[in-house]
Structure formats: C-alpha cells, structure tokens
Amino acid sequence: MRILVVGSGGREHALCWKLASSPLCDALFCAPGNAGIAAEATCVPVAAIDLDGIVALAKKERIDFVVVGPEDPLCLGMVDRLEAEGIRAFGPSKAAAELEGSKGFMKDLMRSAGVPTAAYQRFTDAESARAYVRRQGAPIVVKADGLAAGKGVVVASTVEEALDAVDQILGKRRFGAAGAELVIEEFLDGEEASLFALCDGKTALLLGVAQDHKRVFDGDKGPNTGGMGAYMPAPILDDAGARGVMRDFIEPTLKAMAAAGRPFTGILYAGLMVGKNGPKLLEYNVRFGDPETQVLMMRLRSDLLPALIAARDGELDQVDLRWHADTAITVVMAARGYPEAPEKGSEIRNLDAAGKEQGVVIFHAGTKPVDGRIIANGGRVLCVSAVGTDLKQARERAYRAVSAVDWPEGIYRTDIAARALPR
Ligand code: AMP
Ligand code: GLY
C-alpha cells in the first residue's frame, strides 16, 4: 500500500516511524513532514490545511490510504474531501470532528448522553456571560467555543480574570470566529490524564492512558503549552479505571454520535480530570495526542496500519492489538522562548549519537534540514523518547539522550513523569 500521513509534528513522526515498519507499507509519504520524518517518508511541501493540495498529492502519488494527524484539517473536512474522491482516509468526518471543533456541541452531547463532565452554560452575548460569571463566582473556566490552538481556555481564579476573559474572547474577538460563542464551566480539581480510543463508528478499542505535562517549566510552572512530555502507562488511571471510562464516556459518546447522524471514526482522545470522585471529561480531541502518540507508538507491538484500516472500514471488532510491557516516556525539547516566542534557526548537533542510547528514539517535532544540518524550526523541536522495563529505567535512558543532544538553545523539563516514580 501507498500511505500518506498529513502533518509535521512529533506525533506525525511517531506515526510515520510506526507505519514505515508495517509489512503492508510499500511507500510512505508525509505532507509537509520535517527533517526527522524525512528518514522514514518522502516529505512533500504541501501544508496540512491545504485540502486541494493534499487531494492532488494523493492522486498524483496513487495513495491508497491517508492518515490525517492534526485537528485543523479534520475540522475543515479533509477526510470528507478525500473519501469523496475515492481515497480512503483515517479520521473523523467534518461533522464528527465537531466534538473537538465546538466545545458547546460537545458539552450538549455529553449532557444528553449522561457523560460525567463539568457543569456549564453557552453564551453568545457578553452581558449574559458576565452576569453568569458574577453569579457563579470563582474559580471558573472560560472557553472559546472553536479551535484556538490550545489558547482559548482561561482557568480564572478570580471573577475579574473571568470577566476579562469574556471581554477578550467574546468582546474583542481575540480568537476571531472561534470566540463568537463561549462555554463557561465549573472548575474541576484533580490530576489530568489522556485516554485514547480507536473508533470505527460503532466499536471502540482502548489504546491506553498517558499523562502529559502542559506547563512549560518544572513543577507545573509557567504558561500552558502543547505538552512538554508524556509517559505511559499512567498509574493515575489503572486498567479498571480505563475500562470504566470506555463504558461510561467513550461508548455512550459513540452511540450519541451515531444517533446524531455523525458516526465517529478515528481516534477519540478524552482529556480527563481525575479527582476525588473519579474521572470527569474536560474535553474531547478527535486525533492522536502530541506528545502522547510518541509513547503510544513505542509501546505498540502490533502493526498499526491494519488497525487504522479496520477503523476506517468499520471492522474494529476484528482487531486485537498487542502491547509491549515496557514503560515509555518522551521528553520534549523546545526552542528557548517557547510558547510565546520560540527562537528559530539554531543548529542541533549530535542527534545521531544521542539517538543510539539503548531503548531511545528521537522524534522530530519542529526541525528542517538545511545543507545537511538540522535546524530548529518550531516551538516544540524534539521529542526524546525511551522505553524501559520500568519508569525509572525509561526516564534515565531518555534524560541521558537529552543530555547527549548538543543544542544550547533548547529548553526542557527535568521532571517529566517524576510524580509517577515510586517514592
Ligand atoms: P481544554 O482545551 O478544554 O482541555 O482546556 C485546556 C486545559 O485547561 C486543560 O488541559 C486543563 O488543564 C484546563 N481546564 C479545562 N477545563 C477545565 C476545568 N473545567 N477545570 C479545571 N481545569 C480545566
Ligand atoms: N497533548 C495535548 C494535545 O495533543 O492536545
């Protein structure tokens, strides 16, 4: 088969790395890809949100199956477009991607399906939103309804902060049309976990639970990021807990989506807050997580490709995935200044040697090749990943490799997975 992966981050590198090892894969393309992905796939400079460009590329290269990584093209309807052209594609339709594309749609559906989630209300009018904030008090959470690259959520610890968020998002349209509507919701306390389920519209298969680290600095300090590191399995939600989320969250969601005429195919990524009374749903993403996919792929023993095809074909009840018993971890190396203003253009050296540490794979998130050198070209730049027989070993291996990377302009957290280490 000839496969095309859409995207250019660490997630797409991990997907390409895994797909390239499939005996079913004869040729692998990635659009647009990055310097690391170029070792696994033919990279083609077509932007991930360029629907016409991706369709044209898929036709030109006679692609049999497309795997769409990021949410933006999914929410724009890339899978619908490809399928309409007779090209099989993995990921939700535009209508099903609304689960991530509209927080209000998601919350209404969860309410009717009885999925545990924060109490909320939707607003298009700033005056009513402000009145609601004053009535509810703080802490309270204000969210832009649409996609805002992870920046549209304000967890406000005071009423003033929440009122300011209402003004910024709804009043000043800081996130454009994505902020034409607000969801204001109850603050949930606890620890976050990411659960991944592969879905074919009717059947859901648990892939696992990982934990991400959203803040840029050690000790969960500093601004929110796309994610600074992850590990898996995550003891915060054990096997029984994960099965409970499949039964009480994922399966009712699949039923409700099918009933709404929007059957969900693809990856359903539940962002959970695990508190004293068990997990509650913070959000759904309709794609693989980044950097969680890096640890997911390192632990997956089975061939990924037939599983993705079975999901597309509605045959997931035929699939049984095998996993390595190992623990996996990934440490993100970002460019100085990330997330506000990452410095681009510095050179990264000694990557080959660092990647030869036992159990280590270095996925590229934001790099480009320039005259045979590897140049930082994004916020998150590398995802230094490792497996080990336990978390301690995996961690030691990953951080040894991080130290071996010669990149003085890079920053990283030194406490990824620290809270899961046995005391
Ligand atoms: P979201 O994009 O909806 O997941 O929100 C981004 C981040 O904001 C989450 O990963 C949480 O850290 C935080 N967050 C979102 N909703 C809530 C909530 N209801 N209570 C507490 N924190 C929240
Ligand atoms: N790990 C956060 C995300 O993929 O959205």
Coordinates of N, CA, C and O and ligand atoms in Angstrom, one line a residue, residues 212 214 226 269 285 287-292, ligand 2:
D212 N 0.3 13.8 30.2 CA 1.1 14.9 29.6 C 1.5 15.9 30.6 O 1.0 15.8 31.8
K214 N 1.5 19.9 30.8 CA 1.1 21.1 30.0 C 1.9 22.3 30.2 O 2.1 23.1 29.3
G226 N 1.7 23.1 24.3 CA 1.1 21.9 23.6 C 1.3 20.6 24.4 O 0.7 19.6 24.1
Y269 N -9.8 11.1 21.8 CA -8.8 11.3 22.8 C -9.6 12.1 23.9 O -10.0 13.2 23.7
N285 N -10.6 15.4 22.1 CA -9.9 15.7 20.8 C -10.2 14.6 19.9 O -10.4 13.5 20.3
R287 N -8.3 13.2 17.5 CA -7.0 12.9 16.8 C -6.1 12.3 17.9 O -6.4 12.3 19.0
F288 N -4.9 11.9 17.4 CA -3.9 11.4 18.3 C -3.4 12.6 19.1 O -3.3 13.7 18.6
G289 N -2.9 12.4 20.3 CA -2.3 13.4 21.2 C -0.8 13.7 20.8 O -0.2 12.8 20.3
D290 N -0.4 14.8 21.1 CA 1.1 15.2 20.8 C 1.6 15.8 22.1 O 1.1 16.9 22.4
P291 N 2.4 15.2 22.9 CA 3.3 14.1 22.6 C 2.9 12.7 23.0 O 3.7 11.8 23.0
E292 N 1.6 12.5 23.4 CA 1.3 11.2 23.8 C 1.5 10.1 22.8 O 1.8 8.9 23.1
Ligands
GLY2 N1 -1.1 16.6 24.4 C1 -2.1 17.6 24.1 C2 -2.7 17.5 22.8 O1 -2.4 16.7 22.0 O2 -3.7 18.3 22.6

